[in-house]
Short mmCIF file of C-alpha atoms in Angstrom, two decimals:
data_model
loop_
_atom_site.label_atom_id
_atom_site.label_comp_id
_atom_site.label_asym_id
_atom_site.label_seq_id
_atom_site.Cartn_x
_atom_site.Cartn_y
_atom_site.Cartn_z
CA MET A 1 -3.30 3.48 7.83
CA ASP A 2 -2.13 2.18 4.46
CA TYR A 3 -3.87 -0.98 3.17
CA ASP A 4 -0.59 -2.48 1.75
CA PHE A 5 1.03 -5.94 1.81
CA SER A 6 2.00 -5.55 5.58
CA PHE A 7 -1.72 -4.87 6.41
CA PHE A 8 -2.93 -8.05 4.68
CA LEU A 9 -0.04 -9.92 6.25
CA VAL A 10 -1.08 -8.83 9.71
CA ALA A 11 -4.77 -9.51 8.93
CA ALA A 12 -3.96 -13.03 7.69
CA THR A 13 -1.96 -13.70 10.80
CA PHE A 14 -4.78 -12.42 13.03
CA VAL A 15 -7.53 -14.48 11.21
CA THR A 16 -5.63 -17.71 11.03
CA GLY A 17 -4.47 -17.35 14.68
CA ILE A 18 -8.09 -16.64 15.95
CA VAL A 19 -9.51 -19.60 13.98
CA TRP A 20 -6.94 -22.12 15.00
CA GLY A 21 -6.63 -20.84 18.68
CA GLY A 22 -10.45 -20.45 18.99
CA TYR A 23 -10.99 -24.12 17.81
CA SER A 24 -8.45 -25.43 20.35
CA LEU A 25 -10.16 -23.52 23.25
CA TYR A 26 -13.54 -24.79 22.04
CA LEU A 27 -12.33 -28.46 22.17
CA LYS A 28 -10.71 -27.82 25.66
CA ARG A 29 -14.04 -26.36 26.78
CA VAL A 30 -16.09 -29.32 25.66
CA GLY A 31 -13.68 -31.85 27.02
CA LEU A 32 -12.29 -33.23 23.70
CA PRO A 33 -8.72 -33.96 22.90
CA TYR A 34 -6.77 -31.80 20.37
CA PRO A 35 -6.29 -32.54 17.50
CA THR A 36 -9.48 -34.42 16.90
CA GLU A 37 -9.74 -37.18 14.20
CA LYS A 38 -11.79 -35.03 11.92
CA GLU A 39 -10.68 -31.53 11.94
CA PRO A 40 -12.82 -28.82 9.97
CA VAL A 41 -11.07 -27.83 6.74
CA LEU A 42 -11.00 -24.18 7.64
CA VAL A 43 -9.17 -25.03 11.03
CA GLU A 44 -6.80 -27.33 9.05
CA TYR A 45 -5.86 -24.52 6.74
CA ALA A 46 -5.59 -21.98 9.53
CA ARG A 47 -3.27 -24.35 11.49
CA SER A 48 -1.15 -24.90 8.52
CA PHE A 49 -0.82 -21.27 7.42
CA PHE A 50 -0.59 -19.50 10.80
CA PRO A 51 3.16 -20.28 11.58
CA VAL A 52 4.21 -19.39 7.91
CA VAL A 53 2.49 -16.00 7.91
CA LEU A 54 3.60 -15.25 11.46
CA ILE A 55 7.25 -15.99 10.60
CA VAL A 56 7.04 -13.85 7.44
CA LEU A 57 5.43 -11.14 9.35
CA LEU A 58 8.12 -10.97 12.04
CA LEU A 59 11.01 -11.19 9.39
CA ARG A 60 9.54 -8.65 7.15
CA SER A 61 8.42 -6.20 9.91
CA PHE A 62 11.31 -6.26 12.19
CA LEU A 63 14.42 -7.59 10.33
CA PHE A 64 14.66 -7.61 6.57
CA GLU A 65 12.28 -6.71 3.73
CA PRO A 66 12.89 -7.26 -0.10
CA PHE A 67 12.44 -4.57 -2.63
CA ARG A 68 12.61 -4.49 -6.41
CA ILE A 69 14.14 -1.41 -8.22
CA PRO A 70 11.57 -0.17 -10.75
CA SER A 71 13.57 3.04 -12.09
CA GLY A 72 17.00 4.44 -12.94
CA SER A 73 17.03 7.24 -10.30
CA MET A 74 19.79 5.41 -8.38
CA MET A 75 22.07 4.50 -11.32
CA PRO A 76 24.80 3.63 -11.47
CA THR A 77 24.72 2.25 -7.74
CA LEU A 78 21.36 0.45 -8.31
CA LEU A 79 20.07 -0.57 -11.76
CA VAL A 80 16.48 -1.28 -12.95
CA GLY A 81 15.76 -4.89 -12.00
CA ASP A 82 17.91 -5.02 -8.95
CA PHE A 83 16.35 -6.92 -6.01
CA ILE A 84 17.61 -5.59 -2.66
CA LEU A 85 17.29 -6.22 0.94
CA VAL A 86 16.45 -3.48 3.46
CA ASN A 87 17.50 -3.65 7.10
CA LYS A 88 14.48 -2.78 9.00
CA PHE A 89 15.73 -2.36 12.51
CA ASN A 90 18.82 0.14 11.80
CA TYR A 91 16.58 3.16 12.49
CA GLY A 92 14.39 1.73 15.11
CA ILE A 93 11.75 -1.11 15.38
CA ARG A 94 8.37 0.00 14.16
CA LEU A 95 4.94 -1.74 14.43
CA PRO A 96 3.78 -2.95 11.06
CA VAL A 97 0.86 -0.98 9.32
CA LEU A 98 0.87 1.67 12.03
CA ASN A 99 4.56 2.44 11.42
CA THR A 100 5.01 3.65 15.05
CA LYS A 101 8.44 3.38 16.42
CA ILE A 102 8.55 1.38 19.69
CA VAL A 103 12.37 0.90 20.02
CA GLU A 104 15.07 3.48 19.32
CA ILE A 105 18.19 1.96 17.89
CA GLY A 106 19.78 4.32 15.51
CA GLU A 107 19.48 7.17 12.99
CA PRO A 108 20.35 7.64 9.36
CA LYS A 109 24.04 8.75 8.44
CA ARG A 110 24.89 10.92 5.62
CA GLY A 111 25.54 8.66 2.53
CA ASP A 112 23.13 5.87 3.59
CA ILE A 113 20.72 4.41 0.90
CA VAL A 114 17.25 4.53 2.39
CA VAL A 115 13.95 3.33 1.46
CA PHE A 116 11.14 5.52 2.67
CA ARG A 117 7.48 6.34 2.15
CA TYR A 118 7.11 9.17 -0.32
CA PRO A 119 5.70 11.95 1.60
CA LYS A 120 3.27 13.10 -1.07
CA GLN A 121 1.95 9.47 -1.58
CA PRO A 122 2.79 7.45 1.45
CA GLU A 123 1.63 4.11 0.03
CA VAL A 124 4.44 4.41 -2.49
CA ASP A 125 8.12 3.46 -1.50
CA TYR A 126 11.00 5.44 -2.75
CA ILE A 127 14.80 4.93 -2.52
CA LYS A 128 17.35 7.55 -2.41
CA ARG A 129 20.51 8.53 -0.67
CA VAL A 130 20.64 10.57 2.59
CA ILE A 131 22.42 13.89 1.64
CA GLY A 132 21.17 16.22 4.45
CA LEU A 133 20.62 15.52 8.08
CA PRO A 134 18.32 17.68 10.43
CA GLY A 135 19.65 21.12 10.55
CA ASP A 136 22.05 20.96 7.53
CA ARG A 137 22.37 23.35 4.87
CA ILE A 138 22.35 21.80 1.39
CA ALA A 139 23.25 23.80 -1.78
CA TYR A 140 22.99 22.48 -5.30
CA PHE A 141 24.64 24.75 -8.02
CA ASP A 142 26.15 24.01 -11.38
CA LYS A 143 25.53 20.26 -10.79
CA LYS A 144 27.76 20.46 -7.84
CA LEU A 145 26.79 19.59 -4.10
CA TYR A 146 27.54 21.55 -1.14
CA VAL A 147 26.94 20.45 2.61
CA ASN A 148 27.14 23.24 5.27
CA GLY A 149 29.11 25.38 2.95
CA THR A 150 31.63 22.66 2.07
CA PRO A 151 31.89 21.51 -1.63
CA ILE A 152 31.58 17.76 -1.82
CA LYS A 153 34.69 16.26 -3.55
CA GLN A 154 34.01 14.71 -7.06
CA VAL A 155 36.44 12.87 -9.42
CA SER A 156 35.50 12.09 -13.04
CA LEU A 157 35.54 8.44 -13.95
CA GLY A 158 34.76 9.14 -17.64
CA ARG A 159 31.53 8.30 -19.71
CA TYR A 160 29.04 5.86 -18.54
CA GLN A 161 27.96 2.84 -20.60
CA GLY A 162 24.54 1.93 -19.71
CA VAL A 163 22.92 -1.53 -20.24
CA GLY A 164 19.50 -3.09 -20.53
CA GLN A 165 16.77 -0.66 -19.34
CA GLY A 166 19.62 1.85 -18.39
CA ALA A 167 21.00 2.12 -21.68
CA ASN A 168 19.39 5.40 -22.18
CA MET A 169 22.13 6.91 -19.77
CA THR A 170 24.92 5.97 -21.89
CA GLY A 171 27.21 8.95 -22.51
CA ALA A 172 26.42 10.51 -19.09
CA GLU A 173 29.42 11.66 -16.95
CA ARG A 174 30.33 9.19 -14.05
CA LEU A 175 31.70 10.77 -11.08
CA GLU A 176 32.97 9.36 -7.78
CA GLU A 177 31.66 11.38 -4.89
CA ASP A 178 32.88 11.29 -1.31
CA LEU A 179 30.17 11.87 1.05
CA ALA A 180 31.30 12.08 4.69
CA GLY A 181 33.66 9.17 3.86
CA VAL A 182 31.10 7.27 1.85
CA GLN A 183 32.51 6.88 -1.73
CA HIS A 184 29.99 6.14 -4.33
CA SER A 185 29.29 6.79 -8.10
CA ILE A 186 26.88 9.30 -9.42
CA LEU A 187 25.73 10.25 -13.07
CA VAL A 188 25.56 13.62 -14.42
CA ALA A 189 23.90 14.33 -17.78
CA PRO A 190 25.75 17.01 -19.88
CA GLY A 191 23.30 19.90 -20.80
CA ALA A 192 20.44 18.64 -18.72
CA SER A 193 18.60 21.24 -16.56
CA SER A 194 18.30 20.86 -12.87
CA VAL A 195 17.10 22.66 -9.68
CA GLU A 196 19.77 25.06 -8.30
CA ASP A 197 18.91 26.25 -4.75
CA VAL A 198 19.69 26.15 -1.12
CA PHE A 199 17.84 23.96 1.30
CA VAL A 200 17.86 24.02 5.09
CA VAL A 201 16.85 20.63 6.50
CA PRO A 202 14.16 21.07 9.36
CA PRO A 203 14.34 19.22 12.51
CA GLY A 204 13.24 15.59 12.31
CA HIS A 205 13.59 15.44 8.47
CA TYR A 206 16.08 14.40 5.82
CA PHE A 207 17.20 15.53 2.48
CA MET A 208 17.41 12.83 -0.15
CA MET A 209 18.87 12.62 -3.61
CA GLY A 210 19.22 9.94 -6.22
CA ASP A 211 22.71 9.13 -7.49
CA ASN A 212 21.34 9.66 -11.16
CA ARG A 213 21.37 13.43 -10.38
CA ASP A 214 19.61 14.59 -13.57
CA ASN A 215 17.00 11.77 -13.54
CA SER A 216 15.75 11.65 -10.06
CA ASN A 217 12.66 12.96 -8.39
CA ASP A 218 14.01 13.69 -5.06
CA SER A 219 14.03 16.40 -2.32
CA ARG A 220 14.98 19.11 -4.63
CA TYR A 221 11.61 18.84 -6.13
CA TRP A 222 9.17 17.89 -3.37
CA GLY A 223 10.85 18.76 0.02
CA TYR A 224 12.02 16.74 2.92
CA VAL A 225 11.49 13.25 4.20
CA PRO A 226 10.04 13.06 7.88
CA GLU A 227 11.64 10.64 10.12
CA ALA A 228 8.33 8.78 10.56
CA ASN A 229 8.39 7.77 6.88
CA LEU A 230 11.71 5.87 7.02
CA VAL A 231 11.40 2.22 6.18
CA GLY A 232 14.99 0.98 6.41
CA ARG A 233 18.46 1.06 5.00
CA ALA A 234 19.31 -0.67 1.70
CA PHE A 235 22.38 -2.89 2.13
CA PHE A 236 22.62 -5.91 -0.36
CA ILE A 237 21.66 -6.84 -3.94
CA TRP A 238 20.47 -10.36 -3.93
CA MET A 239 19.06 -10.59 -7.51
CA ASN A 240 19.05 -8.70 -10.79
CA TRP A 241 16.64 -9.29 -13.57
CA ASP A 242 16.39 -7.05 -16.63
CA TRP A 243 14.60 -8.51 -19.54
CA GLN A 244 16.45 -6.06 -21.85
CA ASN A 245 19.82 -7.34 -20.61
CA SER A 246 19.78 -11.06 -21.04
CA GLY A 247 17.71 -11.65 -17.91
CA ILE A 248 19.82 -12.36 -14.85
CA ASP A 249 23.02 -10.24 -14.31
CA PHE A 250 24.99 -12.83 -12.12
CA GLY A 251 27.72 -10.19 -11.68
CA ARG A 252 25.45 -8.06 -9.49
CA LEU A 253 24.28 -10.87 -7.18
CA GLY A 254 25.79 -10.44 -3.69
CA THR A 255 26.77 -6.84 -4.13
CA VAL A 256 27.06 -5.04 -0.78
CA LEU A 257 25.80 -1.47 -1.27
CA GLN A 258 27.90 1.79 -0.51
#
């Protein structure tokens, strides 16, 4: 069990609900009307906060959850300072805190941008792109990607000009990659070393890579992501704040992710 924000949100909902509900039952038992003229301060706070925390819990656990991008591993698709929304029900409905799936809905598709719990440190959330599905054979050689023996098409878009906290990637080659019909940009740093190997994705697992191929701590280095670690699919940028790039970048607001 992870003692993260979800845990405290569940705890707050439980405590405020017990206090408010318990007081209501007590008044009913002793024959007093609810609400009374003088309500205890603790009960008043519980009554005020319970509906709020319950709604936040339901929305965050079963519908959408906001995340902030802290690193450049998904550049140029996602920049440092992007605030994104993650669809929590695309891959099935899970109980908060326990992360147990209770409703099967769908599975990740190749090319999806996915938030997941880092297998080596489950309390930490990572975001990468799905490259390999269960049973796939993924190869990465000479900075080129192969899926089940087929090279993934890449078209050069020239040199990348970074901004703000991503300015260090200026000069990297920007490529358009077509991954099972999902077209997106990636960055490759000339001269940078990278892992070259063949990976066979085991059942119930996924192979993840960052779009910033030479600056991403992903499945090439630590292995596969279990299905149980999936959080949801990133689909929308609702805010960008980069203090090294004049604050808010209004051009990125409302971007639908590919």
